[in-house]
mmCIF file of C-alpha atoms and ligand atoms in Angstrom:
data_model
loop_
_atom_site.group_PDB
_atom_site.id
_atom_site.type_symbol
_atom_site.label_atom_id
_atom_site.label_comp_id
_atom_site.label_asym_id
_atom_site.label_seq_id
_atom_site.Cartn_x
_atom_site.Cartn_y
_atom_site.Cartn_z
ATOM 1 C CA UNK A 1 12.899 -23.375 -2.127
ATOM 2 C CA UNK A 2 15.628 -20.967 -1.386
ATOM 3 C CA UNK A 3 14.377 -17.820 -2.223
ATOM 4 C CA UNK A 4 16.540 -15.342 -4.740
ATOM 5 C CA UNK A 5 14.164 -12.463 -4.176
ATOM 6 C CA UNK A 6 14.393 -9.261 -6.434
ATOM 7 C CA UNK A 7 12.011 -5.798 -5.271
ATOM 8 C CA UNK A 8 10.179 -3.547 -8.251
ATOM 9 C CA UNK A 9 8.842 -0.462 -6.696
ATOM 10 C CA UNK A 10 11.090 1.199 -3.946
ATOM 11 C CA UNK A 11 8.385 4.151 -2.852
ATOM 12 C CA UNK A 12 7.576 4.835 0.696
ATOM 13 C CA UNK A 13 6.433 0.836 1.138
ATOM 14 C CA UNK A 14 8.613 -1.031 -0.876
ATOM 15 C CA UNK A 15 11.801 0.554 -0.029
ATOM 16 C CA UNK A 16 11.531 -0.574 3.716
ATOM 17 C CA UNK A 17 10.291 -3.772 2.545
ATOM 18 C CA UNK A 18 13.374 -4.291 0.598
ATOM 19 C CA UNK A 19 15.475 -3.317 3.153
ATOM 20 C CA UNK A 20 13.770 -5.865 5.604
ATOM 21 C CA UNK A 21 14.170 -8.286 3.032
ATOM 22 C CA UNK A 22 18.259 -7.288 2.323
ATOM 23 C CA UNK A 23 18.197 -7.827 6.401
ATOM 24 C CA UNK A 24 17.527 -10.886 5.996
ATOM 25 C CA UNK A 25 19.808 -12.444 3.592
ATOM 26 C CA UNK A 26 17.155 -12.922 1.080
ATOM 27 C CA UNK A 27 17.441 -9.971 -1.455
ATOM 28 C CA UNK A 28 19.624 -10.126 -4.676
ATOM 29 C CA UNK A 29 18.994 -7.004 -6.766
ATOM 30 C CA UNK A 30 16.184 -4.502 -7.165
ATOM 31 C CA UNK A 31 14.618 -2.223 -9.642
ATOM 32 C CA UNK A 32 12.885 1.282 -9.738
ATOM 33 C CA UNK A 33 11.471 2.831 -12.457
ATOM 34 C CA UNK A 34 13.247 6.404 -11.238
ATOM 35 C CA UNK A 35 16.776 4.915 -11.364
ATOM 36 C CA UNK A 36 18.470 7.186 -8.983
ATOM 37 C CA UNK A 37 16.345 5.286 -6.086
ATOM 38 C CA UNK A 38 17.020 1.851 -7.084
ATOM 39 C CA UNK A 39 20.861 3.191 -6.838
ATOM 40 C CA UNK A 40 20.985 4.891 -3.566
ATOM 41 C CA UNK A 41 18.807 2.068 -2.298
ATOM 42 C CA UNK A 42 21.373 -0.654 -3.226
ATOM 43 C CA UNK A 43 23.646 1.072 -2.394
ATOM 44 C CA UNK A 44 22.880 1.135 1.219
ATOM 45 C CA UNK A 45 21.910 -2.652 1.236
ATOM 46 C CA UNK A 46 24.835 -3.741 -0.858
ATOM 47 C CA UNK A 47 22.446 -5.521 -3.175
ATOM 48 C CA UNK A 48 22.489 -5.419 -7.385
ATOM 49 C CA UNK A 49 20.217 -2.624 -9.234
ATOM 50 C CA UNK A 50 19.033 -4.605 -12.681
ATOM 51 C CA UNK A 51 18.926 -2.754 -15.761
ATOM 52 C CA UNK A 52 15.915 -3.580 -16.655
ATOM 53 C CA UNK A 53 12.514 -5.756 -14.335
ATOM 54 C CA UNK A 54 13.400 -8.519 -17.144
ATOM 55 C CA UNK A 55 17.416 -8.438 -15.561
ATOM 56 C CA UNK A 56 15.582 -9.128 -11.847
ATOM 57 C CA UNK A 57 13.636 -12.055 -13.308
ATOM 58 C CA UNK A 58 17.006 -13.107 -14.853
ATOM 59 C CA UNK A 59 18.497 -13.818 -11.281
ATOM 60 C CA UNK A 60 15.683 -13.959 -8.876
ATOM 61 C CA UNK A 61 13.165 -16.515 -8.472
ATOM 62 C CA UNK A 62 10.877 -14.590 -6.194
ATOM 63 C CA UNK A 63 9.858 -11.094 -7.500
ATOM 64 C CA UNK A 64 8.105 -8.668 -4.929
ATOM 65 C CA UNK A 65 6.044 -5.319 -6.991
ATOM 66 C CA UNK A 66 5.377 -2.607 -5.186
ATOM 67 C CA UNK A 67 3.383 -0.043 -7.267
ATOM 68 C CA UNK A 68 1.267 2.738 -7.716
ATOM 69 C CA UNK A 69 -1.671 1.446 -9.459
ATOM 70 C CA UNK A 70 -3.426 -1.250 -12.021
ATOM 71 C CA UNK A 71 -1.639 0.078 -14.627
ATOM 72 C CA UNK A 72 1.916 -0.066 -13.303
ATOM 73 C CA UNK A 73 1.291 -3.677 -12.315
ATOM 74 C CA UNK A 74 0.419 -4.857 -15.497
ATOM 75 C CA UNK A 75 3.112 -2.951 -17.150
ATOM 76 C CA UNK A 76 5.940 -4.401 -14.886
ATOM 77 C CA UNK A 77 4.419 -7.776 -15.835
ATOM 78 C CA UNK A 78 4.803 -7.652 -18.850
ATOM 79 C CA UNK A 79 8.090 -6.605 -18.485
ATOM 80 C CA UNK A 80 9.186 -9.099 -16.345
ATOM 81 C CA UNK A 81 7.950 -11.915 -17.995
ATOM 82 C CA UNK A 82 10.462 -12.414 -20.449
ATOM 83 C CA UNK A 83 13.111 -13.872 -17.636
ATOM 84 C CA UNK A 84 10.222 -15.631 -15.729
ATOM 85 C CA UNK A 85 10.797 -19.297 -15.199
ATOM 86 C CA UNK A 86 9.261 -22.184 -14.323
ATOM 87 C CA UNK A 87 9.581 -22.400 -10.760
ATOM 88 C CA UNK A 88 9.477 -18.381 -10.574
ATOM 89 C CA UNK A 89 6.737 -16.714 -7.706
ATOM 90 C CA UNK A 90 5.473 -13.278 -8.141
ATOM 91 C CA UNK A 91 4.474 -11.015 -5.372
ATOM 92 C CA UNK A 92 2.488 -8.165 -5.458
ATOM 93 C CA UNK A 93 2.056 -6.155 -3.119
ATOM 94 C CA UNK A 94 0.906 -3.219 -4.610
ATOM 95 C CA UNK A 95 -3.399 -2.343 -4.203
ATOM 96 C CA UNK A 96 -5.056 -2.813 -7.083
ATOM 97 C CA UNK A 97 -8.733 -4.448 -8.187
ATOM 98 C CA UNK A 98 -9.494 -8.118 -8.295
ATOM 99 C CA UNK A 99 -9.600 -7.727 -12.284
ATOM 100 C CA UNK A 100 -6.220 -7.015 -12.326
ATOM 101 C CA UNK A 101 -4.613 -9.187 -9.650
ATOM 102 C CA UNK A 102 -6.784 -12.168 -11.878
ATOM 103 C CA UNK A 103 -5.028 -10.334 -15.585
ATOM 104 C CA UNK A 104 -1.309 -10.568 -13.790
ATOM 105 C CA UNK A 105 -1.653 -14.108 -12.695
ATOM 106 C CA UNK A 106 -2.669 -15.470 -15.900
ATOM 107 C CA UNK A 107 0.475 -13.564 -17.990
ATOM 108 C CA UNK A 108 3.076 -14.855 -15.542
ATOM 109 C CA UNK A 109 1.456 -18.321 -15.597
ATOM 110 C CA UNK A 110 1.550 -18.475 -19.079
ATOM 111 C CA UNK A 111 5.532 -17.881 -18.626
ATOM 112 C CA UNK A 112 5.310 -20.873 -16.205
ATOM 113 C CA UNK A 113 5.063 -18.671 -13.080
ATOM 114 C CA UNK A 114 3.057 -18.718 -10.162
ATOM 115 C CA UNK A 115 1.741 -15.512 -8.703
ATOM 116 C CA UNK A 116 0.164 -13.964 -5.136
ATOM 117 C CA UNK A 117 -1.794 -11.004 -4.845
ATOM 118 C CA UNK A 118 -0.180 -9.902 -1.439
ATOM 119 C CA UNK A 119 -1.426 -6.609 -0.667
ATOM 120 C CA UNK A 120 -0.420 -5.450 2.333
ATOM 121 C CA UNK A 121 -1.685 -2.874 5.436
ATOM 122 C CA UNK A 122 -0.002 -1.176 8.526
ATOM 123 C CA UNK A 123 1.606 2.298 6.922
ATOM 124 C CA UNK A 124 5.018 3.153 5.786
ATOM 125 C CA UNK A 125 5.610 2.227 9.991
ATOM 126 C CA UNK A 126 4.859 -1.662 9.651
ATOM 127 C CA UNK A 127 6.560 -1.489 6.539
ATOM 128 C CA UNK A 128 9.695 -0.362 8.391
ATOM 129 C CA UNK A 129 9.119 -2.529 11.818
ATOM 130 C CA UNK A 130 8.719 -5.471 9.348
ATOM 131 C CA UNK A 131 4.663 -5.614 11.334
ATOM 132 C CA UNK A 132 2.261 -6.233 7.906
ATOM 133 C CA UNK A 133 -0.794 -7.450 7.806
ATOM 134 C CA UNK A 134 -0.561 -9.805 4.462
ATOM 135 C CA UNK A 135 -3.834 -10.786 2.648
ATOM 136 C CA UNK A 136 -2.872 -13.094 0.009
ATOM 137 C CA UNK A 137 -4.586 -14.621 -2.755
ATOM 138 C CA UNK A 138 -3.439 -17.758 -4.492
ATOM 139 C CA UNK A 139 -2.336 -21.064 -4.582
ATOM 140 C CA UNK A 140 -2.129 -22.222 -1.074
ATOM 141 C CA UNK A 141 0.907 -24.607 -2.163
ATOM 142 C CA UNK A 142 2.583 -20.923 -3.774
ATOM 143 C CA UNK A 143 1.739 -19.363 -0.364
ATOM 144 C CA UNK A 144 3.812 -22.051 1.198
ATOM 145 C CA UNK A 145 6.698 -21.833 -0.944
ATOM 146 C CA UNK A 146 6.922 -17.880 -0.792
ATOM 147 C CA UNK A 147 5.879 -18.038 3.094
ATOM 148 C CA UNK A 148 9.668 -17.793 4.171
ATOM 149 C CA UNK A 149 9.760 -14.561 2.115
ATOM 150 C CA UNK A 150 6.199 -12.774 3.452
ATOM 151 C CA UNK A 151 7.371 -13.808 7.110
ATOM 152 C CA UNK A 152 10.683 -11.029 6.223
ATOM 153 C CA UNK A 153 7.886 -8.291 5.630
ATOM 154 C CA UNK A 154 4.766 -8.788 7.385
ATOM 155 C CA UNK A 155 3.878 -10.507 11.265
ATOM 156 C CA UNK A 156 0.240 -11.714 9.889
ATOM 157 C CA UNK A 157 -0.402 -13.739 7.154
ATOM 158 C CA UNK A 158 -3.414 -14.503 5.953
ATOM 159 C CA UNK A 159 -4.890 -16.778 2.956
ATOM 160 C CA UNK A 160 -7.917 -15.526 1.795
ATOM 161 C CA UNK A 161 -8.450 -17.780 -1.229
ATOM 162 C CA UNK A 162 -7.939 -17.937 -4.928
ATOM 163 C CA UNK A 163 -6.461 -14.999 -6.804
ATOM 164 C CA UNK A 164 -7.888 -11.759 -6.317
ATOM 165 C CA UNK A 165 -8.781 -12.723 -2.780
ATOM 166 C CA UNK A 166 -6.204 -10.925 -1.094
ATOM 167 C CA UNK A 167 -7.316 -7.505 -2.933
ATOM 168 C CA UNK A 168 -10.625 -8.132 -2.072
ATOM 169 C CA UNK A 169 -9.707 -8.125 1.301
ATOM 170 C CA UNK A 170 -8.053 -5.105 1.090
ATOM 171 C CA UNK A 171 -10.405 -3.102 -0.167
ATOM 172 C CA UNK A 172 -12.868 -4.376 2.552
ATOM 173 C CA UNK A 173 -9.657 -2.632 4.596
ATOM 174 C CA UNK A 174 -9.509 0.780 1.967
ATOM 175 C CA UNK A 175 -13.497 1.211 3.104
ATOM 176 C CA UNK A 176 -12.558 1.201 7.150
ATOM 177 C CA UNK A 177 -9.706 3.656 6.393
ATOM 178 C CA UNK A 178 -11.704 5.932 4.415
ATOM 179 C CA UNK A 179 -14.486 5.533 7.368
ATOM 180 C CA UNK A 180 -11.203 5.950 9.873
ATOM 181 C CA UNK A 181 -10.058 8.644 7.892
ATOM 182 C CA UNK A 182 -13.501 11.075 7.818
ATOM 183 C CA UNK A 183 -13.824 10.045 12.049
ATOM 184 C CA UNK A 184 -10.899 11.716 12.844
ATOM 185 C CA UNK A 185 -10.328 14.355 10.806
ATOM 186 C CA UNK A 186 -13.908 15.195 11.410
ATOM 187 C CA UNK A 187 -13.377 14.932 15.072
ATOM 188 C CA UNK A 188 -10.478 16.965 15.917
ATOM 189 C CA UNK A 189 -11.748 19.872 13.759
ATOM 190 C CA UNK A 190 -14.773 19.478 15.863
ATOM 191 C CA UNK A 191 -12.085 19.601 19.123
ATOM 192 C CA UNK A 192 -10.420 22.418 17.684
ATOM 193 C CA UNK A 193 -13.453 24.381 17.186
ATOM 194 C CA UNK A 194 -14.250 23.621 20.903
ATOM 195 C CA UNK A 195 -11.072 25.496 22.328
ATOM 196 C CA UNK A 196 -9.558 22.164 23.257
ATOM 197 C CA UNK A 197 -5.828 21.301 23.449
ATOM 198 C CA UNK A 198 -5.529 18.948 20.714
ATOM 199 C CA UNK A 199 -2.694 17.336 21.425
ATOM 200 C CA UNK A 200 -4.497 16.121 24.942
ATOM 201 C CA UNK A 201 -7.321 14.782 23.700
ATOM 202 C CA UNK A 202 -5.481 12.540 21.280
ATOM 203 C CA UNK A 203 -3.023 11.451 24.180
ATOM 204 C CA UNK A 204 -6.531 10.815 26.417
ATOM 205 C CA UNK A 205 -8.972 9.155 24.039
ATOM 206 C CA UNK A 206 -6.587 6.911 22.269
ATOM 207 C CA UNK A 207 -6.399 4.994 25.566
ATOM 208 C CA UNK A 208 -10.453 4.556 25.142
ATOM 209 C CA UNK A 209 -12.800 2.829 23.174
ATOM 210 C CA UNK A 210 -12.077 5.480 20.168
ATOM 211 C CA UNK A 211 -8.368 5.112 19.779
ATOM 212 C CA UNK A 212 -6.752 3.313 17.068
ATOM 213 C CA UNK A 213 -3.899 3.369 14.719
ATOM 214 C CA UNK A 214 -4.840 6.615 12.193
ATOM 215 C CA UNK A 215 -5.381 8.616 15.177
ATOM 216 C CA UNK A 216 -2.247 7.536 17.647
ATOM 217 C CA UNK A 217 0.126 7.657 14.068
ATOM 218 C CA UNK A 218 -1.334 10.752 12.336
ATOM 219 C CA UNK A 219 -3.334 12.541 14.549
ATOM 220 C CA UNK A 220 -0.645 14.825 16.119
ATOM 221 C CA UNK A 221 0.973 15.398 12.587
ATOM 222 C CA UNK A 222 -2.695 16.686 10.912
ATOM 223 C CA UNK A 223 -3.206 19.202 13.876
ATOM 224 C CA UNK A 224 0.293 20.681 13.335
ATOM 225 C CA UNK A 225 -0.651 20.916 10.036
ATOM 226 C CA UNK A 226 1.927 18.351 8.495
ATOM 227 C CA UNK A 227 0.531 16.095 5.644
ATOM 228 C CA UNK A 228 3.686 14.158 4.884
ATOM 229 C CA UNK A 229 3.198 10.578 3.588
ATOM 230 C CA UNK A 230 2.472 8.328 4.698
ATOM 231 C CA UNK A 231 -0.170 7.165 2.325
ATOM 232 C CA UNK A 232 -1.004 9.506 -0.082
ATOM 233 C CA UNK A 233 -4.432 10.554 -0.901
ATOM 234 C CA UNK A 234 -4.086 9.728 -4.677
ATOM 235 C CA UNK A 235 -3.515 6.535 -3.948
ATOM 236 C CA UNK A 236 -6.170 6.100 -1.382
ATOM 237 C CA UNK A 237 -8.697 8.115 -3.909
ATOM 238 C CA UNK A 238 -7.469 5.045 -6.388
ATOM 239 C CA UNK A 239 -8.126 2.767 -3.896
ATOM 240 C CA UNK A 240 -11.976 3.529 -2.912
ATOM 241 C CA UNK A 241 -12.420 4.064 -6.683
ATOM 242 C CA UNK A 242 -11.762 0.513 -6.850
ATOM 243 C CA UNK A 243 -14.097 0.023 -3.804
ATOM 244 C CA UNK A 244 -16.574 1.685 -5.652
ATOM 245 C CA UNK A 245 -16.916 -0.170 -8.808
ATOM 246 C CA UNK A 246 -17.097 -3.444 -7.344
ATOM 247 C CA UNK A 247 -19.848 -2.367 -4.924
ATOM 248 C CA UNK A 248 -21.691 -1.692 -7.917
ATOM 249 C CA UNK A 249 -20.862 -4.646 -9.612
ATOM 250 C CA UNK A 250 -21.934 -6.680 -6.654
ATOM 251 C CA UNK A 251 -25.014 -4.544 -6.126
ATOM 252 C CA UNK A 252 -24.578 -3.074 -2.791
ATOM 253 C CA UNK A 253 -23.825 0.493 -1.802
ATOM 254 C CA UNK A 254 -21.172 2.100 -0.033
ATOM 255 C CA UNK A 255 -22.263 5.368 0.937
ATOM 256 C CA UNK A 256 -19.493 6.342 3.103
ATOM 257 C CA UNK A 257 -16.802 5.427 -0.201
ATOM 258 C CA UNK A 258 -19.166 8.170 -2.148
ATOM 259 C CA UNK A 259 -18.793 10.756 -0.167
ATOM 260 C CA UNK A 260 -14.404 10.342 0.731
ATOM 261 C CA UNK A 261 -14.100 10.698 -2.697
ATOM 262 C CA UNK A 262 -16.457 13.994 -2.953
ATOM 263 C CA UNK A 263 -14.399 14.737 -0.382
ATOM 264 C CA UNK A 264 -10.796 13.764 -2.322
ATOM 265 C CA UNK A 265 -11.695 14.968 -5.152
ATOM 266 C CA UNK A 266 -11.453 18.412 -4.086
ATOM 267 C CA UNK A 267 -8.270 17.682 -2.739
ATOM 268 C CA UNK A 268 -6.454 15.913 -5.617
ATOM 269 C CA UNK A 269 -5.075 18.538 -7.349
ATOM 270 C CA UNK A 270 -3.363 20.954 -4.899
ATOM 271 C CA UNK A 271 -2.686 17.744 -1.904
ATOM 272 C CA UNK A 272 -3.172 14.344 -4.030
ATOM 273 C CA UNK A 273 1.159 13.669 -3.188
ATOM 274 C CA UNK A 274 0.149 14.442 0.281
ATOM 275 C CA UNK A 275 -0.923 12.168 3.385
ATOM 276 C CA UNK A 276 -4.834 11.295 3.544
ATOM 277 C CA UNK A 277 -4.940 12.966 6.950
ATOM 278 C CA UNK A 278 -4.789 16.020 4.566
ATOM 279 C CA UNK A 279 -8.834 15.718 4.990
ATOM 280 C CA UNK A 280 -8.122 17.640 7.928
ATOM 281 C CA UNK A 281 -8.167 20.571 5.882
ATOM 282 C CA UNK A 282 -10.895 20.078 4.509
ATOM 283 C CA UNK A 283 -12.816 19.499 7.760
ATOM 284 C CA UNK A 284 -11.093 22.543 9.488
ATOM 285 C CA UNK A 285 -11.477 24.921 6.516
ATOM 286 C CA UNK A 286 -9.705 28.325 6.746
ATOM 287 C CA UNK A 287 -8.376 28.054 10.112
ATOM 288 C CA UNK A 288 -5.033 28.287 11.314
ATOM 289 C CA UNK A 289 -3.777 24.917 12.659
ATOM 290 C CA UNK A 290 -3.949 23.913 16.624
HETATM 291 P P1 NAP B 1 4.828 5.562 -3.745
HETATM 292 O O1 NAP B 1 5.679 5.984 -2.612
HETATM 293 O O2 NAP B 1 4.166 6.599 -4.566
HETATM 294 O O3 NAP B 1 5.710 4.600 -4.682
HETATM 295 C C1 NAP B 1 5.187 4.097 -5.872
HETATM 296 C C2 NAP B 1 6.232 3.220 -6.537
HETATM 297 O O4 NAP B 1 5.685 2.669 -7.738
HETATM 298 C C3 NAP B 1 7.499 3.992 -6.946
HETATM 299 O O5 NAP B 1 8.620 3.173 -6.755
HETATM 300 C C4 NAP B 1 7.227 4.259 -8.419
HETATM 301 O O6 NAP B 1 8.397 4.480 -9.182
HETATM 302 C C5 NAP B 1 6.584 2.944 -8.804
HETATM 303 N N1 NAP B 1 5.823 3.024 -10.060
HETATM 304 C C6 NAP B 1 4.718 3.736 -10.315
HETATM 305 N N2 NAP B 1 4.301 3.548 -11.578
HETATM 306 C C7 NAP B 1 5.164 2.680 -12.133
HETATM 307 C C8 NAP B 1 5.271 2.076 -13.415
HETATM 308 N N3 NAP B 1 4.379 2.338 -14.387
HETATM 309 N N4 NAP B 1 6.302 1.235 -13.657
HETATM 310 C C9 NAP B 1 7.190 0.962 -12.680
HETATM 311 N N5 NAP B 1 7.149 1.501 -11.441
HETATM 312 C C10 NAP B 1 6.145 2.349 -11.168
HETATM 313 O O7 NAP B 1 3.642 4.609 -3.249
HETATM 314 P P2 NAP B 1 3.583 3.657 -1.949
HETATM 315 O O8 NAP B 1 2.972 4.433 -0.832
HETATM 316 O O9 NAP B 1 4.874 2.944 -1.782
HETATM 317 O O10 NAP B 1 2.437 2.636 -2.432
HETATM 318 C C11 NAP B 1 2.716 1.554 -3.329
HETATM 319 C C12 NAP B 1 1.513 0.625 -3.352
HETATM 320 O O11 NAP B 1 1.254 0.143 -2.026
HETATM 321 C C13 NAP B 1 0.221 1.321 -3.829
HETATM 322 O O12 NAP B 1 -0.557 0.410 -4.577
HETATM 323 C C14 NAP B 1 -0.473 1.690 -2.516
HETATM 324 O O13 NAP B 1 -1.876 1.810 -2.691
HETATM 325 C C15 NAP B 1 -0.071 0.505 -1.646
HETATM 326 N N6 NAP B 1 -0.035 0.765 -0.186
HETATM 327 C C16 NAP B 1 0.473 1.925 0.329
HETATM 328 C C17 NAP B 1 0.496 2.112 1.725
HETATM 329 C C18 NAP B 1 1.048 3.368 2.360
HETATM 330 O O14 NAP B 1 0.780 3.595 3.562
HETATM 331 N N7 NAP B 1 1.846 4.169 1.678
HETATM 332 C C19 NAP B 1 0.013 1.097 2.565
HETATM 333 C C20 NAP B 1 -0.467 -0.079 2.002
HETATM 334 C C21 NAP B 1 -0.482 -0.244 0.623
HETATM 335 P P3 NAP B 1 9.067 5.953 -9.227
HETATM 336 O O15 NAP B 1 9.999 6.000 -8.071
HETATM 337 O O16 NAP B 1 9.742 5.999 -10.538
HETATM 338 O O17 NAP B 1 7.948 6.972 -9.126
#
């Protein structure tokens, strides 16, 4: 296959994922639902902004989605389908439930498609380096064939099994960031109420058994008080709702997914557009920031 590929959904992960892709050689045109940053976008890549998501299934024959929610994917579905043909793959990338990863592969196969869930981890900074993780549900023959396009984006790629196996996956991720997420928010206020030189402590204890990504990438920003995205909490709030209903479908429970989005909820409204580290304030209430 030679891959035509065309990008839906230029927001903080899809816009570096396009432009990895443009890199690359591989991307024809791209569409955004706000048209002014499909045009600045293309602009800078020198690549064609469609009209409409039926004009990128026109002239592409691998369509990456990168959107907000359920919703959004199903409506870009059935928008693209129209120019879908038969040798056609669609991508998304997007988080959203098994449900609807199994709903959008059965409309684009009945337009002859084939389709991935692809959802993907590592921050708006492995979206830029190109360093994705990749859990992808599917075909494993569709895998193959769109494999030259996921290597652009992402430096692990993993088949998890049929449809809807990639976003099962990554909600099993969605649960360790919201566990990530409450660890070290919860511990820096706690380091902040002990006197302690924030910044230090992250420098020291990320070389230790308790470092990891959330803390090296967003640690320092939350204790300046900077809640830029990032990932914003909405999304993550739509996330472990997603979490939440299949834990009850499947019977188990998932006590630490109740009680982020206690926590979330009280954030939505004022710091929902914001980064998840925005916890931070909820943890460190009324304080001024280290
Ligand atoms: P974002 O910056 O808010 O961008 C969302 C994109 O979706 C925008 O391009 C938006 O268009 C588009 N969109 C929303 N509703 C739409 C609709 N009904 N029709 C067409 N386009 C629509 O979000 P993001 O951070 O890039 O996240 C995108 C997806 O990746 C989400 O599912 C998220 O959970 C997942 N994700 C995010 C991260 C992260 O660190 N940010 C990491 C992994 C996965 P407009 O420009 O018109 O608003």
């Amino acid at each position: 296959m030679n891959p035509r590929v065309g990008f839906i959904g230029l927001g903080a992960m899809g816009a570096p994922m396009a432009e990895n892709l443009a890199k690359a050689g591989l991307l024809q045109c791209v569409w955004n639902r706000t048209p002014s940053k499909a045009q600045t976008l293309a602009g800078k890549l020198s690549v064609e902004v469609a009209a409409t998501p039926a004009g990128v299934a026109k002239v592409c024959n691998v369509i990456c989605i990168c959107v907000s929610e359920d919703r959004d994917v199903l409506a870009v579905i059935d928008a693209i389908s129209l120019g879908i043909e038969a040798d056609t793959i669609v991508i998304d990338h997007s988080t959203v439930s098994v449900n609807t990863a199994v709903a959008a592969a059965e409309k684009v196969r009945d337009h002859g498609g084939e389709f991935l869930d692809a959802p993907v981890s590592g921050g708006v900074e492995g979206a830029r380096a190109a360093t994705l993780a990749i859990m992808v549900g599917g075909k494993p023959e569709t895998l193959e064939r769109a494999r030259p396009v996921l290597e652009i984006v992402g430096s692990r790629i993993a088949h998890m099994g049929d449809t809807g196996a990639g976003q099962a996956t990554k909600a099993v991720n969605q649960v360790l960031c919201a566990g990530i997420n409450q660890a070290v928010t919860e511990a820096l206020a706690f380091g902040h109420a002990l006197g302690l030189d924030l910044e230090k402590v992250i420098d020291v204890v990320s070389q230790g058994a308790a470092g990891n990504w959330f803390l090296e990438k967003r640690g320092p920003t939350m204790v300046r008080g900077r809640f830029e995205p990032g990932f914003k909490l909405n999304l993550h709030h739509k996330d472990l709702r997603i979490c939440q209903a299949m834990a009850r479908e499947t019977g188990i429970s998932l006590p630490l997914v109740d009680t982020t989005l206690k926590d979330y909820q009280k954030l939505l409204g004022d710091h929902g557009e914001e980064d998840i580290s925005t916890l931070y304030r909820l943890k460190n209430p009324g304080k001024p920031m280290a």
